[in-house]
PDB file of C-alpha atoms in Angstrom:
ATOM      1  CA  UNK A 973       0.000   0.000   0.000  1.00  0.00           C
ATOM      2  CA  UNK A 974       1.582   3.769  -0.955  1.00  0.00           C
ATOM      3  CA  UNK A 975       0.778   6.687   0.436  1.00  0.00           C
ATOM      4  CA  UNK A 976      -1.118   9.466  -1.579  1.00  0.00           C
ATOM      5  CA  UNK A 977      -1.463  13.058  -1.574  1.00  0.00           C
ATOM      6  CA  UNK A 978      -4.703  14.728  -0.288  1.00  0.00           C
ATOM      7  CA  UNK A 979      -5.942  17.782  -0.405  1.00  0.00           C
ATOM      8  CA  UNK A 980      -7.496  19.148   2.581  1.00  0.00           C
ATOM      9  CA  UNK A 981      -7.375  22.927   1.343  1.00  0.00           C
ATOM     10  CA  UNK A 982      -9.960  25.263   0.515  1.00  0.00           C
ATOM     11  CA  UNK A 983     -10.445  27.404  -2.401  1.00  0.00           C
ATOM     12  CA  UNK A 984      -6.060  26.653  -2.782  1.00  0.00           C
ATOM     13  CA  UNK A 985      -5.143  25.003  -5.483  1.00  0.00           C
ATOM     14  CA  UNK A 986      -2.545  22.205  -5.559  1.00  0.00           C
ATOM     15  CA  UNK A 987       0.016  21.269  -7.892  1.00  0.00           C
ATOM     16  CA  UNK A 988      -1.104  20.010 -11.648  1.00  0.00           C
ATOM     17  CA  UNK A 989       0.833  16.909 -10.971  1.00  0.00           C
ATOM     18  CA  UNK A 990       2.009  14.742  -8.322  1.00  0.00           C
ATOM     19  CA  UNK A 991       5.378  12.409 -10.043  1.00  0.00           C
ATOM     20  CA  UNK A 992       4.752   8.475  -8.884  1.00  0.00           C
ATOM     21  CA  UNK A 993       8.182   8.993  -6.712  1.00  0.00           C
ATOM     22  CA  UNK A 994       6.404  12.075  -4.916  1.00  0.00           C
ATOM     23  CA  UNK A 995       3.723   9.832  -3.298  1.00  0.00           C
ATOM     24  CA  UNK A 996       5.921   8.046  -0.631  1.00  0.00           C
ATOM     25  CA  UNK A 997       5.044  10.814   1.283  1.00  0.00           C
ATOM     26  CA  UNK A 998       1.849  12.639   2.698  1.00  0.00           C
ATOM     27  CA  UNK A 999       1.664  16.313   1.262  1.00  0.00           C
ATOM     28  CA  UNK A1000      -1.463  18.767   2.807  1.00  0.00           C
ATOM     29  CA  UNK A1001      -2.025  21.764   1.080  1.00  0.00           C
ATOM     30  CA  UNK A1002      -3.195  24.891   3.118  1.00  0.00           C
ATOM     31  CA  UNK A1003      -3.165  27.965   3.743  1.00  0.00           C
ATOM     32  CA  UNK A1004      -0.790  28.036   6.858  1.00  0.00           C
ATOM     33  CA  UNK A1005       2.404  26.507   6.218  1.00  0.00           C
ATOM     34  CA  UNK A1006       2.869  23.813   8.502  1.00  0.00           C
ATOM     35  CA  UNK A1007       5.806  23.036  10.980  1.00  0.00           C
ATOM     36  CA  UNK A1008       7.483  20.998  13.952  1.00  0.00           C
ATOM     37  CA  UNK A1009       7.641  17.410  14.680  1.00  0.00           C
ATOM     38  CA  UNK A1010       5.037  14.983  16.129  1.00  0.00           C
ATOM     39  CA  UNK A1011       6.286  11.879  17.863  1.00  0.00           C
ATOM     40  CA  UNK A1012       4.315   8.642  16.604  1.00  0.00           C
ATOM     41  CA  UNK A1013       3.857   5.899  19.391  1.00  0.00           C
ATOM     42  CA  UNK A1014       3.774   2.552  18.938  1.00  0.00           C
ATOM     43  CA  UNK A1015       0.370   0.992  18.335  1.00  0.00           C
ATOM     44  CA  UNK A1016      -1.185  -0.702  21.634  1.00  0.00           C
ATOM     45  CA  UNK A1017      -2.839  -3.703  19.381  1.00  0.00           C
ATOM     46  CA  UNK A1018       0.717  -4.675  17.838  1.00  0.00           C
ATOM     47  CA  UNK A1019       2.727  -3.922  20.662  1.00  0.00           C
ATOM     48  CA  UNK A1020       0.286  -6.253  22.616  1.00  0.00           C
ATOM     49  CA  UNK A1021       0.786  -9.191  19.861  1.00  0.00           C
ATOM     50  CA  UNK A1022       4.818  -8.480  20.246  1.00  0.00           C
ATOM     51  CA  UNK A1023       4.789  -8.752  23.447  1.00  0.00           C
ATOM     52  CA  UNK A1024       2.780 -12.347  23.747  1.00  0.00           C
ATOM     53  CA  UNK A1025       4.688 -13.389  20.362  1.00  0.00           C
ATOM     54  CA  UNK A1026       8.557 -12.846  22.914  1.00  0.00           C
ATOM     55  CA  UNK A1027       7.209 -15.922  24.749  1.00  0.00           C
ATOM     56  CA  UNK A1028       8.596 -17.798  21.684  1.00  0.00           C
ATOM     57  CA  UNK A1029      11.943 -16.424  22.684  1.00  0.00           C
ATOM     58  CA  UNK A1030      14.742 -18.425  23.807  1.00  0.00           C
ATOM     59  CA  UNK A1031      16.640 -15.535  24.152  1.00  0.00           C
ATOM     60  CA  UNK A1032      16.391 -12.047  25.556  1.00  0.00           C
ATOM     61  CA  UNK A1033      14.341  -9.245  23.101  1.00  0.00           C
ATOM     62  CA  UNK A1034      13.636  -5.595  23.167  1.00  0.00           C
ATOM     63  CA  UNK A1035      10.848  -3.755  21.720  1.00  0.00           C
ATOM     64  CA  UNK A1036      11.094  -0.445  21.140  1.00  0.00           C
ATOM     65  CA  UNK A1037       8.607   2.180  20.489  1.00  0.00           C
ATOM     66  CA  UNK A1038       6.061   0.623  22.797  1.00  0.00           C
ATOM     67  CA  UNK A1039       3.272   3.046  23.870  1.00  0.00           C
ATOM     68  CA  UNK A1040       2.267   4.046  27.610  1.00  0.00           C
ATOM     69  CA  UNK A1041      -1.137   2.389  28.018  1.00  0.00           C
ATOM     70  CA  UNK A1042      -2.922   0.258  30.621  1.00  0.00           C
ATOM     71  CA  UNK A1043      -3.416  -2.469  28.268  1.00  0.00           C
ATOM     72  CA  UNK A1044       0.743  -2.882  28.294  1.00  0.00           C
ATOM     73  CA  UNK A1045       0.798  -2.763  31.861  1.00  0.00           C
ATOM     74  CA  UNK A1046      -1.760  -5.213  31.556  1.00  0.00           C
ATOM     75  CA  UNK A1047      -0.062  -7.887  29.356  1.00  0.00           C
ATOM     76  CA  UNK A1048       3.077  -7.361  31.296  1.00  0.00           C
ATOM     77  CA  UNK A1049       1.542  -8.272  34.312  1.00  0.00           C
ATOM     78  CA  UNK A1050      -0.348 -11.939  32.709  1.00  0.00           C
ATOM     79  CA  UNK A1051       3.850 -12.156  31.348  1.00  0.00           C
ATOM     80  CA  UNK A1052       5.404 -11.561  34.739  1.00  0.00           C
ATOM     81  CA  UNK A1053       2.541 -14.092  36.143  1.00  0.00           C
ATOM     82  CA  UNK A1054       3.929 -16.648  33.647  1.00  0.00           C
ATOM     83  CA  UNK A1055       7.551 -16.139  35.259  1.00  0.00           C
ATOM     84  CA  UNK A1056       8.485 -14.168  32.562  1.00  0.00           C
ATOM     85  CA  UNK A1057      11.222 -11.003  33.558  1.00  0.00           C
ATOM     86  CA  UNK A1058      10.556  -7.499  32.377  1.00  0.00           C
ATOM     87  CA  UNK A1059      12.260  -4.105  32.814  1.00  0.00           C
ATOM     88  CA  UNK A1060      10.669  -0.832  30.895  1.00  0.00           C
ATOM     89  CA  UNK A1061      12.777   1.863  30.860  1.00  0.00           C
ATOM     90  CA  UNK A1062      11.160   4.587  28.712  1.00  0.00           C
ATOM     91  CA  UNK A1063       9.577   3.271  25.867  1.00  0.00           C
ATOM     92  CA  UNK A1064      12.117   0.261  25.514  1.00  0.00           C
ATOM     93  CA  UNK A1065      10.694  -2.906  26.852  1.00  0.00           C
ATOM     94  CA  UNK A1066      13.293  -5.685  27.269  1.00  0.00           C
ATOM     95  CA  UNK A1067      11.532  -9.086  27.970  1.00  0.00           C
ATOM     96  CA  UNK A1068      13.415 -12.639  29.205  1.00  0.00           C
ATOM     97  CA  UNK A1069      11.305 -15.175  28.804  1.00  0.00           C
ATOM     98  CA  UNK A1070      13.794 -17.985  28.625  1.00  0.00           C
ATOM     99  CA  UNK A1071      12.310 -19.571  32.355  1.00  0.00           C
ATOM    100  CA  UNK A1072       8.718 -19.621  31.990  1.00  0.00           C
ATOM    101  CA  UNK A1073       7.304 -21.330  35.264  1.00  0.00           C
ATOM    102  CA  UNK A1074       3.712 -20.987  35.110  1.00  0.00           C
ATOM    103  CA  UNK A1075       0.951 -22.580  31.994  1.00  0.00           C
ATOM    104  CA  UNK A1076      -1.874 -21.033  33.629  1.00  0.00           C
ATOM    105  CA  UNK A1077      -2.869 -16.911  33.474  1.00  0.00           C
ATOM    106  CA  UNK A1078      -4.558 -16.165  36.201  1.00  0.00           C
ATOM    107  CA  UNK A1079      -8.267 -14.891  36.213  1.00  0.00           C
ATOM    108  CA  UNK A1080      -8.056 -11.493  37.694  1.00  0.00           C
ATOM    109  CA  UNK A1081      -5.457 -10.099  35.108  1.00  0.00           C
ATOM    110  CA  UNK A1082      -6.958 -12.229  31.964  1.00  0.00           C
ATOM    111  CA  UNK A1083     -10.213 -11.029  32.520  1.00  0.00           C
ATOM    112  CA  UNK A1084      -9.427  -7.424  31.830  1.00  0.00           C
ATOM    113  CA  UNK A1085      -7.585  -7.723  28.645  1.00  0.00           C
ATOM    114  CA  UNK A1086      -9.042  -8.697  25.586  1.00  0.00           C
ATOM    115  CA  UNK A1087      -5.313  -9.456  23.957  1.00  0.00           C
ATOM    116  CA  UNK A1088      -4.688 -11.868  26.942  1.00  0.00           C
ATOM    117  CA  UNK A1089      -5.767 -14.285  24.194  1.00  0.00           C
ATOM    118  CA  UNK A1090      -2.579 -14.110  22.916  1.00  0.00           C
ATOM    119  CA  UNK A1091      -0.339 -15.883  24.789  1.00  0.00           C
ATOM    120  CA  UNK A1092      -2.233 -19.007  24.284  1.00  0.00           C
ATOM    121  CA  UNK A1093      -0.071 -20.352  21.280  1.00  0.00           C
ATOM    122  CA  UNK A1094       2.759 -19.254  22.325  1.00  0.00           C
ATOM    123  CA  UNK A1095       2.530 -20.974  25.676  1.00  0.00           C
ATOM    124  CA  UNK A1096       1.383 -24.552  23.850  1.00  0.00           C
ATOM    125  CA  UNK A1097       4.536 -23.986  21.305  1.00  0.00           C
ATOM    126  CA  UNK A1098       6.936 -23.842  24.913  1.00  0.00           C
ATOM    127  CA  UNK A1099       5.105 -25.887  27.490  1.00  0.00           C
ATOM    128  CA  UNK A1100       2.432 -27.581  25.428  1.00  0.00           C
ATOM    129  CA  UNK A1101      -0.397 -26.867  27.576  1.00  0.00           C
ATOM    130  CA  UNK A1102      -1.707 -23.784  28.364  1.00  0.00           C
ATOM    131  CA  UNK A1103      -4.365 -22.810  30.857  1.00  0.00           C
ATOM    132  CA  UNK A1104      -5.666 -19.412  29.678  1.00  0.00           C
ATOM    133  CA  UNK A1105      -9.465 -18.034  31.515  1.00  0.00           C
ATOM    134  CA  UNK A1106     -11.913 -16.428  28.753  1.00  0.00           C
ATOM    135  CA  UNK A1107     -10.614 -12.613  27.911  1.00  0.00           C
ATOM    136  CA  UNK A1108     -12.282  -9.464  29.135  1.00  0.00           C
ATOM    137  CA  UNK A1109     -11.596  -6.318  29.205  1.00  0.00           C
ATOM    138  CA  UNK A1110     -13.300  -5.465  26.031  1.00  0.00           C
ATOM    139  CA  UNK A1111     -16.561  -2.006  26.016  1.00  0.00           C
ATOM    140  CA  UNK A1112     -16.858  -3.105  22.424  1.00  0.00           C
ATOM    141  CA  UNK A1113     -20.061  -5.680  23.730  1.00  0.00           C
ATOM    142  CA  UNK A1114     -19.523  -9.534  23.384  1.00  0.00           C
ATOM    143  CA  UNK A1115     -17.006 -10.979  20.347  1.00  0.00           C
ATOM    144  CA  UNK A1116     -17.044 -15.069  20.911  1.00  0.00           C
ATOM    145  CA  UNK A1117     -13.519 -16.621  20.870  1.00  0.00           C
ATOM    146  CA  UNK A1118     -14.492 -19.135  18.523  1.00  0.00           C
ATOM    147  CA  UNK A1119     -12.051 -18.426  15.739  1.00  0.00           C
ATOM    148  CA  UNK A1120      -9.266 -18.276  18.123  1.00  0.00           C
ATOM    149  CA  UNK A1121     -10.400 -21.979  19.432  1.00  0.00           C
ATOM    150  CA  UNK A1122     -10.755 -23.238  15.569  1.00  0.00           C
ATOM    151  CA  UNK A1123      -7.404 -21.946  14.638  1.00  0.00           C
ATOM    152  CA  UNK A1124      -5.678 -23.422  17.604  1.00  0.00           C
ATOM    153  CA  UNK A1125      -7.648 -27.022  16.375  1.00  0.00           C
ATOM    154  CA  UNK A1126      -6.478 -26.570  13.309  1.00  0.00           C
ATOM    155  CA  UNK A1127      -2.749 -26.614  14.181  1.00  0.00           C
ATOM    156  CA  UNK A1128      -3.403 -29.466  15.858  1.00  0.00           C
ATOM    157  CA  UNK A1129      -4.345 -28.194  19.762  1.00  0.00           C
ATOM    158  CA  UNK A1130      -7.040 -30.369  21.755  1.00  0.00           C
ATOM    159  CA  UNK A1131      -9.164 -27.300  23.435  1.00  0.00           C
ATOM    160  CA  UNK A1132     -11.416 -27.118  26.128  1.00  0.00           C
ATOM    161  CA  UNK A1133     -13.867 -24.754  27.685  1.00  0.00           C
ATOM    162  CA  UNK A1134     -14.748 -25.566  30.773  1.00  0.00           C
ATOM    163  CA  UNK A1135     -15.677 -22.855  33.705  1.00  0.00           C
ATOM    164  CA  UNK A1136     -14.780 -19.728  31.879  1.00  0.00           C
ATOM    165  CA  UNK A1137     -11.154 -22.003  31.018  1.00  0.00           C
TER     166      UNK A1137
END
């Protein structure tokens, strides 16, 4: 996907043409010239995934960039829960998750993240077995976990529901 130009000017008129090579970038015409930096954070729903995804990791890894939301503090709580050791230092997160000592997330930090989900397959590709309660955490109204449970079938994981596990 490339970025395009738009427009959000009135009554000003852009340029004729915009060269193919000129539309890597995003170019607003206006009428007060525009100037300074903005600093992008990470995105919480990828940074969440990341973070799950480092309990595949033999090693020590650091994510940069990650943003300063609940939901983080969240998922590094379910990781620390698992034994996993974390250190944030700005927006740096360095995660060792070489001695996980724990298959089972407990309840009262599961059940307010939605993204809690994801540290099911990672925790079945280390320990094969993980005990993971039904997320929460989610305004958005009810969304059933049933594609997570057929994908983890499909890769060959024998699930169960039983008592909100």
């Amino acid at each position: 996907m490339e970025d395009k130009a738009i427009n959000l000017s009135l009554n000003v008129t852009a340029p004729k043409s915009i060269s193919e090579t000129d539309q890597s970038v995003l170019q607003i015409w206006g009428r007060n010239p525009l100037q300074g930096e903005v600093k992008i954070s990470g995105a919480k729903n990828s940074a969440l995934a990341i973070m799950a995804g480092a309990l595949l990791c033999s090693q020590d890894c650091r994510i940069s960039n990650i943003p300063s939301l609940v939901d983080v503090t969240r998922m590094s709580q379910i990781l620390a829960s698992l034994g996993v050791k974390l250190q944030i230092n700005g927006d740096i997160l360095d995660i060792d998750a070489r001695d996980i000592g724990q298959s089972k997330a407990p309840y009262d930090l599961v059940s307010q993240l939605r993204a809690s989900f994801f540290v099911i397959g990672p925790l079945l590709a280390r320990l094969g077995i993980a005990r993971v309660p039904l997320p929460g955490g989610c305004a958005i109204g009810a969304r059933p976990v049933d594609l997570h449970v057929q994908g983890l079938q499909a890769m060959g994981a024998n699930v169960r529901i039983e008592h909100g596990i």
